[in-house]
JSON list of C-alpha atoms in Angstrom, two decimals:
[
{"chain": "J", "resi": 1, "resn": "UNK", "atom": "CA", "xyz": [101.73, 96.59, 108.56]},
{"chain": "J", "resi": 2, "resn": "UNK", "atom": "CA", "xyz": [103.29, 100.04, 108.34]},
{"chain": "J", "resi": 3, "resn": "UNK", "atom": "CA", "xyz": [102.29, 102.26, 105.12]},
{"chain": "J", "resi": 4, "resn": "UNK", "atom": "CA", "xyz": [106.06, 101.65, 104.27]},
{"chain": "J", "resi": 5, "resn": "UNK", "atom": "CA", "xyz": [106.05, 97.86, 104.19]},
{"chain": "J", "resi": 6, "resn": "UNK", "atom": "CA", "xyz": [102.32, 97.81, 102.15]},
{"chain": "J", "resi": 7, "resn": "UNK", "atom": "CA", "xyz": [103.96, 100.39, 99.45]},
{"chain": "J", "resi": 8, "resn": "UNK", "atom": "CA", "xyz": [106.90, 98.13, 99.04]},
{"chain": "J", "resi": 9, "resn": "UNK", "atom": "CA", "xyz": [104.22, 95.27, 98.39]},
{"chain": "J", "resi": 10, "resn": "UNK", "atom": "CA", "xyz": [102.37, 96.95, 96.67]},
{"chain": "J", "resi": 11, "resn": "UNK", "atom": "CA", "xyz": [105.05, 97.81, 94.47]},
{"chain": "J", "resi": 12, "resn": "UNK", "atom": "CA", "xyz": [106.24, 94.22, 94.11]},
{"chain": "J", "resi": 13, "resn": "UNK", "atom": "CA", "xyz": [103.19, 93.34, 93.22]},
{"chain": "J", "resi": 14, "resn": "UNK", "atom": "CA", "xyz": [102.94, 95.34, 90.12]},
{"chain": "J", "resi": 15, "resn": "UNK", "atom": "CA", "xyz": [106.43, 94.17, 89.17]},
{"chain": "J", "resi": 16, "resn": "UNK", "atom": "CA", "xyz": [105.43, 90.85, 89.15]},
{"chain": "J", "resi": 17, "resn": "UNK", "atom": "CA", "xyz": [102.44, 91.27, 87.33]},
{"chain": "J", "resi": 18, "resn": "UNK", "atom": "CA", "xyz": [104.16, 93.52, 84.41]},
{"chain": "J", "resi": 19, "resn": "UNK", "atom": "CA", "xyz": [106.34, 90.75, 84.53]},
{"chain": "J", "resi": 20, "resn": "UNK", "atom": "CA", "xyz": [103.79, 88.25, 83.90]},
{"chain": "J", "resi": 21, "resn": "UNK", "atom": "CA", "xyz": [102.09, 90.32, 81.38]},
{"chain": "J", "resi": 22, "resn": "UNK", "atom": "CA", "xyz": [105.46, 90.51, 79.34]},
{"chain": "J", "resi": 23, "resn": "UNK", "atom": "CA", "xyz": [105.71, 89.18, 76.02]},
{"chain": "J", "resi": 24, "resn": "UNK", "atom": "CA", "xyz": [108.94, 87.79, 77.26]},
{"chain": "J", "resi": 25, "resn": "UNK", "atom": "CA", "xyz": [107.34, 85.87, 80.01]},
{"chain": "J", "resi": 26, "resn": "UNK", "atom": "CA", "xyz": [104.40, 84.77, 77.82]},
{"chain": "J", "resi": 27, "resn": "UNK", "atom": "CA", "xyz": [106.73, 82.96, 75.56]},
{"chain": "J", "resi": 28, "resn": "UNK", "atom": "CA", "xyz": [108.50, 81.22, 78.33]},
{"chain": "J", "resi": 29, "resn": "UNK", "atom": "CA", "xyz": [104.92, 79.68, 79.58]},
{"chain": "J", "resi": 30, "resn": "UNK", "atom": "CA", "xyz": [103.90, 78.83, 75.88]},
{"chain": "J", "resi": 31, "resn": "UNK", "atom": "CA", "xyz": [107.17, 76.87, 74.91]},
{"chain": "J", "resi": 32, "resn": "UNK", "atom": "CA", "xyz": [107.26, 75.40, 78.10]},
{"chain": "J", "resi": 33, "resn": "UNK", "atom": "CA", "xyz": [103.50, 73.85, 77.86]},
{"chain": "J", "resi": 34, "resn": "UNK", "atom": "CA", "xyz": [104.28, 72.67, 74.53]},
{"chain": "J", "resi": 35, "resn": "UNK", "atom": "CA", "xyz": [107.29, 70.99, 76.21]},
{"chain": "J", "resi": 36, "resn": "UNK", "atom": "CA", "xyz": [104.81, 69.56, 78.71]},
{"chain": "J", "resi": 37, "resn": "UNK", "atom": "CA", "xyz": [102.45, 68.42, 75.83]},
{"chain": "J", "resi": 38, "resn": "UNK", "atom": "CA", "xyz": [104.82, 66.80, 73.78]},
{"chain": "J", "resi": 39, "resn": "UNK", "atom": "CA", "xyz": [104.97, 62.85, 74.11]},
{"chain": "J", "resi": 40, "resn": "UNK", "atom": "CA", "xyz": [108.26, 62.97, 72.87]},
{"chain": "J", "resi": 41, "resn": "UNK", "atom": "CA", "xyz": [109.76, 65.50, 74.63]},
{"chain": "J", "resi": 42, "resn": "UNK", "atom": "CA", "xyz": [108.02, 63.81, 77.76]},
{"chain": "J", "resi": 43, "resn": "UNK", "atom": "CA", "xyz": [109.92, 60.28, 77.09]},
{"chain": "J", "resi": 44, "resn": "UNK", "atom": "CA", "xyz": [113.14, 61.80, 76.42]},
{"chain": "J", "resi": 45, "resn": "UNK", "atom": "CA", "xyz": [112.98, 64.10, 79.47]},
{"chain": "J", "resi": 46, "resn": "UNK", "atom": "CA", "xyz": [112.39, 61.27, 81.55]},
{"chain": "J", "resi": 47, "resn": "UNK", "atom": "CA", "xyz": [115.26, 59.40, 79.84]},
{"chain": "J", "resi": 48, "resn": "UNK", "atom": "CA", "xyz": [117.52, 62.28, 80.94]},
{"chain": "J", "resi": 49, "resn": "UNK", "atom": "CA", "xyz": [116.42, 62.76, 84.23]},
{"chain": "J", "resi": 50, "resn": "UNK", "atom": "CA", "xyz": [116.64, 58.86, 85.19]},
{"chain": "J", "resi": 51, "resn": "UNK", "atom": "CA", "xyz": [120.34, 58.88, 83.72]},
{"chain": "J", "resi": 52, "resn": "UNK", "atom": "CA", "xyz": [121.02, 61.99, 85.52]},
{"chain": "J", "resi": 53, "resn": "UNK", "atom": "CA", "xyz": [120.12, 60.31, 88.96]},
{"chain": "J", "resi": 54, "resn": "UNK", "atom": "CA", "xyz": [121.68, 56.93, 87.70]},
{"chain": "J", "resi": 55, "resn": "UNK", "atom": "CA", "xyz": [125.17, 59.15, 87.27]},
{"chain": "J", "resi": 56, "resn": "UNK", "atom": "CA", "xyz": [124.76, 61.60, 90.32]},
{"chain": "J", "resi": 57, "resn": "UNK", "atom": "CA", "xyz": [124.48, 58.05, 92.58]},
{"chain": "J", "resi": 58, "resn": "UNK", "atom": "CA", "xyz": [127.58, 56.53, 90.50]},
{"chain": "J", "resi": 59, "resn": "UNK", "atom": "CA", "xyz": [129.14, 60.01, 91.40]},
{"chain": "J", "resi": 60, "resn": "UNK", "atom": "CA", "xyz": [128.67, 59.83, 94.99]},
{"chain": "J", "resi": 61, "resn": "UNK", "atom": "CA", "xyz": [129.99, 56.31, 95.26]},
{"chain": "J", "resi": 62, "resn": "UNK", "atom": "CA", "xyz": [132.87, 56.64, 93.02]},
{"chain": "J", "resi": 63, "resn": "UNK", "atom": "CA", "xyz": [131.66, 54.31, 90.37]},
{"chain": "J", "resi": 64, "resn": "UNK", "atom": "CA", "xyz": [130.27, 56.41, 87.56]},
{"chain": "J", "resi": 65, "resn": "UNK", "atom": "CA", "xyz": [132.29, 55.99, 84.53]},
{"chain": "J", "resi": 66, "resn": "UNK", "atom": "CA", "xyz": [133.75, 58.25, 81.07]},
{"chain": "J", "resi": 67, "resn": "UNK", "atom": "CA", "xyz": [131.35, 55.97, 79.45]},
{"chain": "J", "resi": 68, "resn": "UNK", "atom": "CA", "xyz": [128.12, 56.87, 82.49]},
{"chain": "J", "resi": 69, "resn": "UNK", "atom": "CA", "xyz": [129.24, 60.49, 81.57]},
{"chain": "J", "resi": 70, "resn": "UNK", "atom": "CA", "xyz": [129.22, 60.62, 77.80]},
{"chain": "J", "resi": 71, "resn": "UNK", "atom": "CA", "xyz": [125.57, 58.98, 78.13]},
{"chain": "J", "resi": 72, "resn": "UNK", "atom": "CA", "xyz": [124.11, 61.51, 80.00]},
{"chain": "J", "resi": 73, "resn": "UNK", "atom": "CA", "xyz": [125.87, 63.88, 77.69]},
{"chain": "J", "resi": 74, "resn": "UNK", "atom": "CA", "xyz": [123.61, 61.87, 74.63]},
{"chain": "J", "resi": 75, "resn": "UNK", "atom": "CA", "xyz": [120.83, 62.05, 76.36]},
{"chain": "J", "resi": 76, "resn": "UNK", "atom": "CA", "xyz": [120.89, 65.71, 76.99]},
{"chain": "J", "resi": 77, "resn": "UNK", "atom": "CA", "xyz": [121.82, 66.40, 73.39]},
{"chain": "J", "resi": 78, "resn": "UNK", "atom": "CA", "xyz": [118.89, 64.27, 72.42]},
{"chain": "J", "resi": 79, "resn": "UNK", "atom": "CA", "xyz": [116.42, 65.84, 74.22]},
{"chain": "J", "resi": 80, "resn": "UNK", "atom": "CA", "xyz": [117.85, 69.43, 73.48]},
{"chain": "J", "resi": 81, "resn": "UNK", "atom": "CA", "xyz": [117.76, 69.07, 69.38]},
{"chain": "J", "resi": 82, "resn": "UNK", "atom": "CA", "xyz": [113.71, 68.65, 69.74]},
{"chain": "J", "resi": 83, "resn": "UNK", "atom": "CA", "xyz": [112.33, 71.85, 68.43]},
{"chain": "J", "resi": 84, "resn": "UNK", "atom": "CA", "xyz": [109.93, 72.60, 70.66]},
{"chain": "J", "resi": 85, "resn": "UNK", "atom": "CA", "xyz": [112.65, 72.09, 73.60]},
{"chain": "J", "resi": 86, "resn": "UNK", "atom": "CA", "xyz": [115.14, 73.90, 71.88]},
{"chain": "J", "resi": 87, "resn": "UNK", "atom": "CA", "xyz": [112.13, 76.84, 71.68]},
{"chain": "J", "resi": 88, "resn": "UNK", "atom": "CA", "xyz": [111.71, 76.77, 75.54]},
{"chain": "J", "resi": 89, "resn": "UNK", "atom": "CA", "xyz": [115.15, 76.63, 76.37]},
{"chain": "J", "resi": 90, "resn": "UNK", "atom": "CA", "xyz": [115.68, 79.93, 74.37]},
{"chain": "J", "resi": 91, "resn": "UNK", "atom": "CA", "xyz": [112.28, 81.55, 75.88]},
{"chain": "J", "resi": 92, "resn": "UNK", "atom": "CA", "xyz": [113.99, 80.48, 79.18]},
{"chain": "J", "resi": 93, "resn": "UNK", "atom": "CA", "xyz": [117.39, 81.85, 78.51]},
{"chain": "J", "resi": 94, "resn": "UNK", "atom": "CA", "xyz": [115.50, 85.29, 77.06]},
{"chain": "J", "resi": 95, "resn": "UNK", "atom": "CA", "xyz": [113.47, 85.50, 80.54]},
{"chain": "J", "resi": 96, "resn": "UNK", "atom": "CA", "xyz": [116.63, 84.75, 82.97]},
{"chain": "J", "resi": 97, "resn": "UNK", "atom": "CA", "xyz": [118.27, 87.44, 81.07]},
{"chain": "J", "resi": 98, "resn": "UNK", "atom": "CA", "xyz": [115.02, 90.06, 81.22]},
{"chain": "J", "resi": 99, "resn": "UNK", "atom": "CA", "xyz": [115.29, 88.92, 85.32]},
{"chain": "J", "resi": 100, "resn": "UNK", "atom": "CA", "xyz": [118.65, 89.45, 85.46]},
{"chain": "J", "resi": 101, "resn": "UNK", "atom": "CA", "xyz": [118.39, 92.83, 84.10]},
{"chain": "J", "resi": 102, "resn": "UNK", "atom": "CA", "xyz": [115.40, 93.55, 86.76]},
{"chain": "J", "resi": 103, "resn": "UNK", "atom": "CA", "xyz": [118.05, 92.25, 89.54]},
{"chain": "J", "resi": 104, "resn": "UNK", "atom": "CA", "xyz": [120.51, 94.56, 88.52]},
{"chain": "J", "resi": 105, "resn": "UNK", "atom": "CA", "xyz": [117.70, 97.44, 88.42]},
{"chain": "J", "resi": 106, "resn": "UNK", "atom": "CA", "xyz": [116.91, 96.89, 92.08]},
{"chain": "J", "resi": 107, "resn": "UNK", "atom": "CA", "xyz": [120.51, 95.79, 93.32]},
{"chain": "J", "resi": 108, "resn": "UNK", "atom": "CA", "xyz": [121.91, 99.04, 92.17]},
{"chain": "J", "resi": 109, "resn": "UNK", "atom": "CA", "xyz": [120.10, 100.71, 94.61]},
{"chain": "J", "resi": 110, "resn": "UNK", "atom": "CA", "xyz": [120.85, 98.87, 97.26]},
{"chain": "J", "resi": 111, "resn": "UNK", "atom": "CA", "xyz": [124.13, 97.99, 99.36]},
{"chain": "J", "resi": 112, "resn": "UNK", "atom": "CA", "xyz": [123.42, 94.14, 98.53]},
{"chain": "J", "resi": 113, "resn": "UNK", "atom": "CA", "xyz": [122.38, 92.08, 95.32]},
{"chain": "J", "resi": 114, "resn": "UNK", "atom": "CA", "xyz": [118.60, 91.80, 96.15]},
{"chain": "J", "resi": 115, "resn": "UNK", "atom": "CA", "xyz": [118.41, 88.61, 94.01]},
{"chain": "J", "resi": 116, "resn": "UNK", "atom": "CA", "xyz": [120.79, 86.81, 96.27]},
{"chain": "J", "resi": 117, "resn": "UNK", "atom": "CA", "xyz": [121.20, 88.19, 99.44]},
{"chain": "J", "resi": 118, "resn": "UNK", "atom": "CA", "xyz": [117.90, 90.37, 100.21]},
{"chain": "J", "resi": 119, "resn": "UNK", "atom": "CA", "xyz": [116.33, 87.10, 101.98]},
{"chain": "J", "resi": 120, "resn": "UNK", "atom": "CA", "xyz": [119.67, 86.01, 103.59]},
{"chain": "J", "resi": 121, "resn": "UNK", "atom": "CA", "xyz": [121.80, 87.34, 106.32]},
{"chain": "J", "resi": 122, "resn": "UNK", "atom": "CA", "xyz": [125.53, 87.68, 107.48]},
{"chain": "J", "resi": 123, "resn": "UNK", "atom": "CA", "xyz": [126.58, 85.48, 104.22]},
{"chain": "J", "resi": 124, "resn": "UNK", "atom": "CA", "xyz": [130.01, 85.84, 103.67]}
]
């Protein structure tokens, strides 16, 4: 490993563990282990994602209906008015941004948008 490529590391490194050590990031993990915890948020999470898959099959085979549609729109809004989901999903949207914002800090020194195409090649 060159002294380049284990700077660059090392530097990553400490990104991701400033990162980690954020207050921004430490929400996110709370909320989302109290979304993990909750029996309730559990149930209607797994009501979701089961009428999610139920619609996404309908989709593919050109049977899912307005009326397959507006219950997986229900079902979302269910799970979505629980407090402690409504928490995470804000702790998430707060830590996308934050990421975002780290993306754009790296990308503007570079020719490419390192969150997208750093790992890629030739993408049109």
């Amino acid at each position: 490993m060159s002294m380049e490529t284990a700077r660059l590391e090392d530097m990553g490194t400490e990104l991701g563990k400033s990162i980690a050590d954020s207050p921004t990031y430490q929400r996110f993990e709370e909320t989302k282990a109290k979304v993990e915890n909750s029996e309730e948020a559990q149930q209607r999470v797994q009501k979701f994602e089961q009428l999610r898959q139920e619609f996404m099959l309908a989709r593919q085979t050109g049977e899912a209906t307005q009326e397959d549609l507006h219950n997986l729109q229900n079902a979302q809004a269910d799970l979505h008015e629980l407090p402690v989901m409504d928490e995470f999903l804000t702790a998430q949207a707060e830590l996308d941004a934050k990421l975002a914002a780290v993306n754009d800090a790296i990308s503007a020194e570079l020719a490419v948008d390192f969150g997208e195409k750093a790992g890629g090649c030739c993408q049109d």
